Amino acid sequence: MNDEQRVSEALAAIEAAADADALEAIRIAALGKQGWISAALKSLGAMPPEERAKAAPAIQAMRSQVADAIAAKKAALDAAELEARLASETLDLTLPAPEAPKGSVHPVSQVMDELAEIFADMGFAVATGPEIEDDWHNFTALNMPESHPARAMHDTFYFKPSPLQGRGLGEGDVSTSPDSPRPPAPSPEGEGERRMLLRTHTSPVQVRTMMSQGAPVRIIAPGRVYRSDSDATHTPMFHQVEGLVIDRGIHLGHLKWTLETFLKAFFEREDIVLRLRPSYFPFTEPSVEVDVGFALENGKRVLGGNGDEPGHGWMELLGSGMVNRRVIEMSGLDPHEWQGFAFGVGVDRLAMLKYGMDDLRAFFDGDVRWLRHYGFSPFDQPTLSGGIGAQISAGARA
Ligand code: DAH
């Protein structure tokens, strides 16, 4: 076979090559290290100059002819491949976009938002206080002096006394709120009253609010509280909401109306019935325990209706009362001029009752499956007009 035949054979093979692999095999056979065109080029080196000058152009031409044909075929194959891919990979712009993972609002946050919304409608502001509290605000100013037996019921977490305490530096050190200074007249006296602790209830916010803003007062104070206690219905950290109204001429009727209005809005039922039962709290006088009537439906307690009727019962829900004049006094106000009521209720308990969870510990496990199920959509802010109980998140609906 002479060179001309070889070239035309190669060109035919290139033309017929079905894919890039076949084309590469042809290139290697002709132009690769051991290829026949490469061999022909190498043979030029061994020729005497005149002969080389004669032979070279033909060999060079053969080389470019084959190389160009390969390049052209390669471009054609690439184009065909792209064409085929574009034809097979279609993009359906009408398909819904895949949903990005998003978080949900924890039931405790949801209920706190609902509370803020309901009470805002009645003119209440939201107040806060420090979770690291001193003994005086948590107990003494709430009419629980150091010897008071009620202190024993609180299972308090105390801090080790700070070496800076007593030098006037201890408080800032553990972050008592700077916006509520010590009262000018009544103030923590003993070393014990400066002792720091994790607040056992939200009631110290009552004292702090009266001291920092004076009267009148209309606030709720939701937040974390701590007690050394743990079982299915108790966790060392839980949530309460405190309510406080201080004004002139406030009486028990205001308390009852406020709680009734709140509970009807919160549980989204008009038939909520309250029962006020005499009780005792050091910081209120008189004190009442508030029960709500429920009916048993399929063995489950459903709030609503008069608890005295057959098949019904009363459930203890919250503590409240008229603020003890001693608390008003210790908070720097004149109890002859200012009276009021207060209440305190577990936020977690409200959430469990409204949304039907039965193990409090699950609230704080951080299990995403639980959060997906019981969480709320961040886009559904509770409003009185739009419905207080917002939509449960997409996960729960699915
Ligand atoms: N602080 C009480 C507790 O944690 C709850 C409470 C009861 C708060 C009666 C109040 C109240 O404001 O008036 O057990």
Short mmCIF file of N, CA and C in Angstrom, two decimals, residues 74-215:
data_model
loop_
_atom_site.label_atom_id
_atom_site.label_comp_id
_atom_site.label_asym_id
_atom_site.label_seq_id
_atom_site.Cartn_x
_atom_site.Cartn_y
_atom_site.Cartn_z
N LYS A 74 -13.65 15.54 14.95
CA LYS A 74 -13.82 15.66 16.41
C LYS A 74 -14.84 16.77 16.71
N ALA A 75 -14.69 17.89 16.02
CA ALA A 75 -15.64 18.99 16.23
C ALA A 75 -17.05 18.55 15.89
N ALA A 76 -17.17 17.78 14.80
CA ALA A 76 -18.51 17.34 14.39
C ALA A 76 -19.11 16.39 15.43
N LEU A 77 -18.25 15.47 15.93
CA LEU A 77 -18.75 14.52 16.95
C LEU A 77 -19.18 15.27 18.22
N ASP A 78 -18.36 16.25 18.66
CA ASP A 78 -18.70 17.04 19.87
C ASP A 78 -20.03 17.75 19.69
N ALA A 79 -20.19 18.35 18.53
CA ALA A 79 -21.42 19.10 18.27
C ALA A 79 -22.63 18.16 18.31
N ALA A 80 -22.45 16.97 17.73
CA ALA A 80 -23.56 16.02 17.70
C ALA A 80 -23.91 15.57 19.12
N GLU A 81 -22.85 15.39 19.93
CA GLU A 81 -23.08 14.93 21.30
C GLU A 81 -23.86 15.99 22.10
N LEU A 82 -23.45 17.25 21.95
CA LEU A 82 -24.12 18.34 22.66
C LEU A 82 -25.59 18.42 22.23
N GLU A 83 -25.76 18.27 20.93
CA GLU A 83 -27.10 18.32 20.36
C GLU A 83 -27.99 17.26 21.03
N ALA A 84 -27.43 16.06 21.12
CA ALA A 84 -28.20 14.94 21.70
C ALA A 84 -28.53 15.21 23.16
N ARG A 85 -27.53 15.80 23.91
CA ARG A 85 -27.76 16.07 25.32
C ARG A 85 -28.86 17.12 25.50
N LEU A 86 -28.79 18.15 24.70
CA LEU A 86 -29.79 19.21 24.81
C LEU A 86 -31.18 18.67 24.50
N ALA A 87 -31.22 17.73 23.58
CA ALA A 87 -32.52 17.17 23.21
C ALA A 87 -33.08 16.30 24.33
N SER A 88 -32.19 15.60 25.05
CA SER A 88 -32.69 14.67 26.08
C SER A 88 -32.91 15.36 27.42
N GLU A 89 -32.05 16.35 27.78
CA GLU A 89 -32.18 17.00 29.09
C GLU A 89 -33.11 18.20 29.00
N THR A 90 -34.38 17.96 29.23
CA THR A 90 -35.29 19.11 29.17
C THR A 90 -35.50 19.64 30.58
N LEU A 91 -35.73 20.93 30.73
CA LEU A 91 -35.94 21.57 32.03
C LEU A 91 -37.40 21.97 32.09
N ASP A 92 -38.13 21.38 33.06
CA ASP A 92 -39.56 21.69 33.16
C ASP A 92 -39.76 22.85 34.14
N LEU A 93 -39.93 24.02 33.58
CA LEU A 93 -40.05 25.21 34.43
C LEU A 93 -41.38 25.29 35.15
N THR A 94 -42.28 24.39 34.84
CA THR A 94 -43.59 24.43 35.52
C THR A 94 -43.58 23.60 36.79
N LEU A 95 -42.49 22.81 37.02
CA LEU A 95 -42.44 22.00 38.25
C LEU A 95 -42.29 22.90 39.47
N PRO A 96 -42.88 22.53 40.64
CA PRO A 96 -42.69 23.34 41.84
C PRO A 96 -41.23 23.23 42.32
N ALA A 97 -40.71 24.34 42.84
CA ALA A 97 -39.33 24.32 43.33
C ALA A 97 -39.26 23.44 44.57
N PRO A 98 -38.14 22.72 44.75
CA PRO A 98 -38.03 21.91 45.97
C PRO A 98 -38.02 22.83 47.19
N GLU A 99 -38.68 22.41 48.27
CA GLU A 99 -38.80 23.28 49.44
C GLU A 99 -37.50 23.30 50.24
N ALA A 100 -37.03 24.48 50.57
CA ALA A 100 -35.81 24.58 51.38
C ALA A 100 -36.17 24.24 52.82
N PRO A 101 -35.27 23.55 53.53
CA PRO A 101 -35.60 23.24 54.93
C PRO A 101 -35.74 24.53 55.73
N LYS A 102 -36.79 24.61 56.56
CA LYS A 102 -36.92 25.80 57.38
C LYS A 102 -37.32 25.41 58.80
N GLY A 103 -36.97 26.24 59.73
CA GLY A 103 -37.26 25.94 61.12
C GLY A 103 -38.71 26.22 61.45
N SER A 104 -39.10 25.87 62.68
CA SER A 104 -40.46 26.16 63.10
C SER A 104 -40.40 26.87 64.46
N VAL A 105 -41.49 27.50 64.81
CA VAL A 105 -41.54 28.22 66.08
C VAL A 105 -41.89 27.24 67.20
N HIS A 106 -41.07 27.21 68.24
CA HIS A 106 -41.29 26.30 69.37
C HIS A 106 -42.62 26.65 70.05
N PRO A 107 -43.37 25.64 70.50
CA PRO A 107 -44.65 25.92 71.15
C PRO A 107 -44.56 26.92 72.31
N VAL A 108 -43.43 26.91 73.04
CA VAL A 108 -43.30 27.87 74.14
C VAL A 108 -43.25 29.30 73.59
N SER A 109 -42.48 29.49 72.52
CA SER A 109 -42.40 30.82 71.91
C SER A 109 -43.75 31.22 71.32
N GLN A 110 -44.40 30.23 70.71
CA GLN A 110 -45.71 30.48 70.12
C GLN A 110 -46.69 30.97 71.20
N VAL A 111 -46.73 30.25 72.32
CA VAL A 111 -47.67 30.61 73.38
C VAL A 111 -47.31 31.98 73.97
N MET A 112 -46.01 32.25 74.13
CA MET A 112 -45.62 33.57 74.63
C MET A 112 -46.07 34.67 73.67
N ASP A 113 -45.96 34.41 72.36
CA ASP A 113 -46.44 35.40 71.38
C ASP A 113 -47.94 35.58 71.49
N GLU A 114 -48.63 34.47 71.69
CA GLU A 114 -50.09 34.55 71.82
C GLU A 114 -50.47 35.37 73.06
N LEU A 115 -49.74 35.12 74.18
CA LEU A 115 -50.02 35.85 75.42
C LEU A 115 -49.79 37.35 75.22
N ALA A 116 -48.66 37.67 74.60
CA ALA A 116 -48.34 39.08 74.39
C ALA A 116 -49.43 39.75 73.57
N GLU A 117 -49.91 39.03 72.56
CA GLU A 117 -50.93 39.59 71.67
C GLU A 117 -52.25 39.81 72.42
N ILE A 118 -52.66 38.81 73.19
CA ILE A 118 -53.94 38.92 73.92
C ILE A 118 -53.87 40.04 74.95
N PHE A 119 -52.76 40.08 75.70
CA PHE A 119 -52.69 41.10 76.76
C PHE A 119 -52.43 42.50 76.20
N ALA A 120 -51.76 42.57 75.06
CA ALA A 120 -51.56 43.89 74.44
C ALA A 120 -52.92 44.53 74.16
N ASP A 121 -53.87 43.69 73.77
CA ASP A 121 -55.21 44.18 73.46
C ASP A 121 -55.90 44.75 74.70
N MET A 122 -55.45 44.32 75.87
CA MET A 122 -56.02 44.84 77.12
C MET A 122 -55.11 45.92 77.72
N GLY A 123 -54.15 46.37 76.96
CA GLY A 123 -53.29 47.46 77.41
C GLY A 123 -52.10 47.06 78.26
N PHE A 124 -51.71 45.78 78.19
CA PHE A 124 -50.55 45.32 78.96
C PHE A 124 -49.28 45.40 78.12
N ALA A 125 -48.20 45.86 78.74
CA ALA A 125 -46.88 45.82 78.10
C ALA A 125 -46.17 44.54 78.54
N VAL A 126 -45.10 44.20 77.83
CA VAL A 126 -44.30 43.03 78.21
C VAL A 126 -43.07 43.52 78.97
N ALA A 127 -42.87 42.99 80.19
CA ALA A 127 -41.71 43.37 81.00
C ALA A 127 -40.80 42.15 81.16
N THR A 128 -39.52 42.41 81.39
CA THR A 128 -38.60 41.30 81.63
C THR A 128 -37.75 41.59 82.85
N GLY A 129 -37.13 40.57 83.38
CA GLY A 129 -36.21 40.72 84.50
C GLY A 129 -35.10 39.70 84.35
N PRO A 130 -34.06 39.79 85.17
CA PRO A 130 -32.93 38.87 85.04
C PRO A 130 -33.27 37.47 85.53
N GLU A 131 -32.68 36.48 84.84
CA GLU A 131 -32.87 35.10 85.31
C GLU A 131 -31.94 34.81 86.48
N ILE A 132 -30.79 35.48 86.51
CA ILE A 132 -29.92 35.40 87.68
C ILE A 132 -30.36 36.53 88.59
N GLU A 133 -31.01 36.16 89.67
CA GLU A 133 -31.71 37.12 90.51
C GLU A 133 -31.07 37.12 91.90
N ASP A 134 -31.36 38.13 92.69
CA ASP A 134 -30.88 38.05 94.06
C ASP A 134 -32.02 37.63 94.98
N ASP A 135 -31.60 37.15 96.11
CA ASP A 135 -32.53 36.61 97.10
C ASP A 135 -33.59 37.63 97.48
N TRP A 136 -33.20 38.90 97.55
CA TRP A 136 -34.13 39.93 97.99
C TRP A 136 -35.31 40.08 97.02
N HIS A 137 -35.01 40.20 95.72
CA HIS A 137 -36.10 40.35 94.75
C HIS A 137 -36.92 39.06 94.60
N ASN A 138 -36.23 37.92 94.69
CA ASN A 138 -36.93 36.65 94.45
C ASN A 138 -37.81 36.25 95.64
N PHE A 139 -37.36 36.62 96.85
CA PHE A 139 -38.09 36.18 98.05
C PHE A 139 -38.53 37.33 98.97
N THR A 140 -37.54 38.01 99.54
CA THR A 140 -37.84 38.96 100.61
C THR A 140 -38.86 40.03 100.21
N ALA A 141 -38.64 40.66 99.05
CA ALA A 141 -39.53 41.73 98.62
C ALA A 141 -40.91 41.19 98.27
N LEU A 142 -41.00 39.88 98.08
CA LEU A 142 -42.29 39.26 97.81
C LEU A 142 -42.90 38.71 99.11
N ASN A 143 -42.46 39.31 100.20
CA ASN A 143 -43.01 38.97 101.52
C ASN A 143 -42.65 37.55 101.96
N MET A 144 -41.46 37.12 101.55
CA MET A 144 -40.94 35.85 102.05
C MET A 144 -39.59 36.11 102.71
N PRO A 145 -39.61 36.59 103.97
CA PRO A 145 -38.34 36.84 104.65
C PRO A 145 -37.55 35.54 104.83
N GLU A 146 -36.30 35.68 105.26
CA GLU A 146 -35.41 34.52 105.24
C GLU A 146 -35.93 33.30 105.97
N SER A 147 -36.76 33.52 106.99
CA SER A 147 -37.23 32.38 107.77
C SER A 147 -38.53 31.80 107.20
N HIS A 148 -39.01 32.38 106.09
CA HIS A 148 -40.35 32.00 105.62
C HIS A 148 -40.42 30.56 105.11
N PRO A 149 -41.41 29.78 105.59
CA PRO A 149 -41.48 28.37 105.18
C PRO A 149 -41.73 28.19 103.68
N ALA A 150 -42.37 29.18 103.02
CA ALA A 150 -42.68 29.02 101.59
C ALA A 150 -41.40 28.92 100.76
N ARG A 151 -40.30 29.46 101.28
CA ARG A 151 -39.04 29.37 100.55
C ARG A 151 -38.62 27.93 100.33
N ALA A 152 -38.95 27.09 101.29
CA ALA A 152 -38.53 25.70 101.22
C ALA A 152 -39.19 24.98 100.04
N MET A 153 -40.36 25.49 99.61
CA MET A 153 -41.09 24.82 98.53
C MET A 153 -40.49 25.11 97.17
N HIS A 154 -39.55 26.02 97.10
CA HIS A 154 -39.08 26.45 95.79
C HIS A 154 -37.86 25.72 95.23
N ASP A 155 -37.23 24.83 96.03
CA ASP A 155 -36.09 24.04 95.53
C ASP A 155 -35.11 24.90 94.73
N THR A 156 -34.62 25.93 95.39
CA THR A 156 -33.85 26.96 94.70
C THR A 156 -32.43 26.54 94.33
N PHE A 157 -31.99 26.94 93.14
CA PHE A 157 -30.57 26.82 92.76
C PHE A 157 -29.87 28.09 93.22
N TYR A 158 -28.96 27.95 94.17
CA TYR A 158 -28.20 29.13 94.64
C TYR A 158 -26.82 29.17 94.00
N PHE A 159 -26.26 30.35 93.86
CA PHE A 159 -24.87 30.49 93.42
C PHE A 159 -23.98 30.50 94.65
N LYS A 160 -22.74 30.07 94.46
CA LYS A 160 -21.77 30.23 95.53
C LYS A 160 -21.58 31.72 95.75
N PRO A 161 -21.45 32.14 97.00
CA PRO A 161 -21.25 33.58 97.22
C PRO A 161 -20.00 34.05 96.47
N SER A 162 -20.11 35.21 95.80
CA SER A 162 -18.97 35.74 95.07
C SER A 162 -18.03 36.44 96.04
N PRO A 163 -16.71 36.29 95.85
CA PRO A 163 -15.76 37.00 96.73
C PRO A 163 -15.90 38.51 96.59
N LEU A 164 -16.52 38.95 95.47
CA LEU A 164 -16.67 40.39 95.25
C LEU A 164 -17.90 40.94 95.99
N GLN A 165 -18.78 40.03 96.39
CA GLN A 165 -19.98 40.51 97.07
C GLN A 165 -19.63 41.16 98.39
N GLY A 166 -20.44 42.14 98.76
CA GLY A 166 -20.15 42.83 100.01
C GLY A 166 -19.22 44.01 99.77
N ARG A 167 -18.53 44.01 98.60
CA ARG A 167 -17.73 45.17 98.24
C ARG A 167 -18.48 46.01 97.19
N GLY A 168 -19.75 45.64 97.01
CA GLY A 168 -20.58 46.42 96.09
C GLY A 168 -20.34 46.09 94.63
N LEU A 169 -19.53 45.04 94.36
CA LEU A 169 -19.24 44.70 92.97
C LEU A 169 -19.94 43.43 92.54
N GLY A 170 -20.37 42.69 93.52
CA GLY A 170 -20.93 41.38 93.25
C GLY A 170 -22.13 41.39 92.32
N GLU A 171 -22.97 42.41 92.44
CA GLU A 171 -24.22 42.38 91.68
C GLU A 171 -23.99 42.51 90.19
N GLY A 172 -23.22 43.54 89.82
CA GLY A 172 -22.97 43.74 88.40
C GLY A 172 -22.29 42.52 87.82
N ASP A 173 -21.47 41.92 88.61
CA ASP A 173 -20.73 40.74 88.24
C ASP A 173 -21.63 39.62 87.72
N VAL A 174 -22.79 39.49 88.32
CA VAL A 174 -23.70 38.42 87.92
C VAL A 174 -24.93 39.00 87.26
N SER A 175 -24.80 40.21 86.76
CA SER A 175 -25.80 40.81 85.88
C SER A 175 -27.21 40.95 86.43
N THR A 176 -27.37 41.67 87.50
CA THR A 176 -28.73 42.10 87.82
C THR A 176 -29.02 43.23 86.85
N SER A 177 -30.29 43.41 86.56
CA SER A 177 -30.65 44.37 85.53
C SER A 177 -30.23 45.78 85.93
N PRO A 178 -29.49 46.46 85.06
CA PRO A 178 -29.04 47.80 85.41
C PRO A 178 -30.19 48.81 85.41
N ASP A 179 -31.30 48.45 84.72
CA ASP A 179 -32.37 49.45 84.63
C ASP A 179 -33.28 49.44 85.85
N SER A 180 -33.05 48.53 86.77
CA SER A 180 -33.86 48.62 87.97
C SER A 180 -32.96 48.71 89.20
N PRO A 181 -32.70 49.92 89.59
CA PRO A 181 -31.80 50.15 90.72
C PRO A 181 -32.44 49.67 92.02
N ARG A 182 -31.63 49.53 93.03
CA ARG A 182 -32.17 49.18 94.35
C ARG A 182 -33.13 50.28 94.79
N PRO A 183 -34.16 49.91 95.54
CA PRO A 183 -35.07 50.94 96.01
C PRO A 183 -34.35 51.86 96.98
N PRO A 184 -34.72 53.11 97.01
CA PRO A 184 -34.04 54.04 97.90
C PRO A 184 -34.29 53.71 99.37
N ALA A 185 -35.56 53.51 99.73
CA ALA A 185 -35.83 53.23 101.14
C ALA A 185 -35.73 51.74 101.46
N PRO A 186 -36.67 50.92 100.94
CA PRO A 186 -36.55 49.51 101.30
C PRO A 186 -35.41 48.90 100.50
N SER A 187 -34.58 48.13 101.09
CA SER A 187 -33.46 47.56 100.35
C SER A 187 -32.97 46.31 101.06
N PRO A 188 -32.26 45.47 100.33
CA PRO A 188 -31.73 44.27 100.95
C PRO A 188 -30.78 44.65 102.07
N GLU A 189 -31.01 44.07 103.20
CA GLU A 189 -30.19 44.45 104.34
C GLU A 189 -29.10 43.44 104.61
N GLY A 190 -29.54 42.22 104.88
CA GLY A 190 -28.57 41.21 105.32
C GLY A 190 -27.73 40.70 104.16
N GLU A 191 -26.63 40.10 104.50
CA GLU A 191 -25.75 39.46 103.52
C GLU A 191 -26.54 38.42 102.72
N GLY A 192 -27.42 37.70 103.43
CA GLY A 192 -28.21 36.63 102.81
C GLY A 192 -29.08 37.14 101.68
N GLU A 193 -29.57 38.37 101.81
CA GLU A 193 -30.49 38.89 100.80
C GLU A 193 -29.79 39.30 99.52
N ARG A 194 -28.48 39.41 99.59
CA ARG A 194 -27.72 39.71 98.38
C ARG A 194 -27.31 38.42 97.66
N ARG A 195 -27.62 37.29 98.29
CA ARG A 195 -27.24 36.02 97.71
C ARG A 195 -27.86 35.87 96.32
N MET A 196 -27.08 35.38 95.35
CA MET A 196 -27.59 35.24 93.99
C MET A 196 -28.16 33.84 93.78
N LEU A 197 -29.17 33.78 92.95
CA LEU A 197 -29.83 32.50 92.67
C LEU A 197 -30.43 32.55 91.27
N LEU A 198 -30.87 31.40 90.79
CA LEU A 198 -31.64 31.39 89.54
C LEU A 198 -33.09 31.61 89.96
N ARG A 199 -33.74 32.61 89.38
CA ARG A 199 -35.07 32.94 89.87
C ARG A 199 -35.99 31.72 89.80
N THR A 200 -36.78 31.55 90.86
CA THR A 200 -37.64 30.37 90.95
C THR A 200 -39.01 30.65 90.38
N HIS A 201 -39.30 31.91 90.09
CA HIS A 201 -40.58 32.30 89.50
C HIS A 201 -40.41 33.67 88.83
N THR A 202 -41.42 34.09 88.09
CA THR A 202 -41.33 35.38 87.42
C THR A 202 -41.81 36.52 88.33
N SER A 203 -42.25 36.18 89.54
CA SER A 203 -42.79 37.21 90.44
C SER A 203 -41.81 38.36 90.77
N PRO A 204 -40.48 38.11 90.84
CA PRO A 204 -39.60 39.25 91.12
C PRO A 204 -39.72 40.38 90.08
N VAL A 205 -40.21 40.06 88.88
CA VAL A 205 -40.39 41.11 87.87
C VAL A 205 -41.47 42.11 88.34
N GLN A 206 -42.40 41.64 89.16
CA GLN A 206 -43.38 42.56 89.75
C GLN A 206 -42.66 43.67 90.51
N VAL A 207 -41.76 43.23 91.39
CA VAL A 207 -41.04 44.17 92.25
C VAL A 207 -40.17 45.10 91.41
N ARG A 208 -39.44 44.51 90.47
CA ARG A 208 -38.55 45.31 89.63
C ARG A 208 -39.32 46.34 88.82
N THR A 209 -40.49 45.95 88.32
CA THR A 209 -41.26 46.88 87.49
C THR A 209 -41.80 48.04 88.33
N MET A 210 -42.35 47.71 89.50
CA MET A 210 -42.85 48.79 90.37
C MET A 210 -41.72 49.73 90.75
N MET A 211 -40.54 49.14 91.05
CA MET A 211 -39.43 49.99 91.48
C MET A 211 -38.89 50.85 90.34
N SER A 212 -38.88 50.31 89.14
CA SER A 212 -38.25 51.08 88.05
C SER A 212 -39.22 52.05 87.39
N GLN A 213 -40.51 51.71 87.33
CA GLN A 213 -41.41 52.62 86.60
C GLN A 213 -42.45 53.28 87.47
N GLY A 214 -42.59 52.85 88.72
CA GLY A 214 -43.62 53.43 89.56
C GLY A 214 -45.00 52.96 89.13
N ALA A 215 -46.05 53.65 89.62
CA ALA A 215 -47.42 53.25 89.28
C ALA A 215 -47.99 54.28 88.30
#
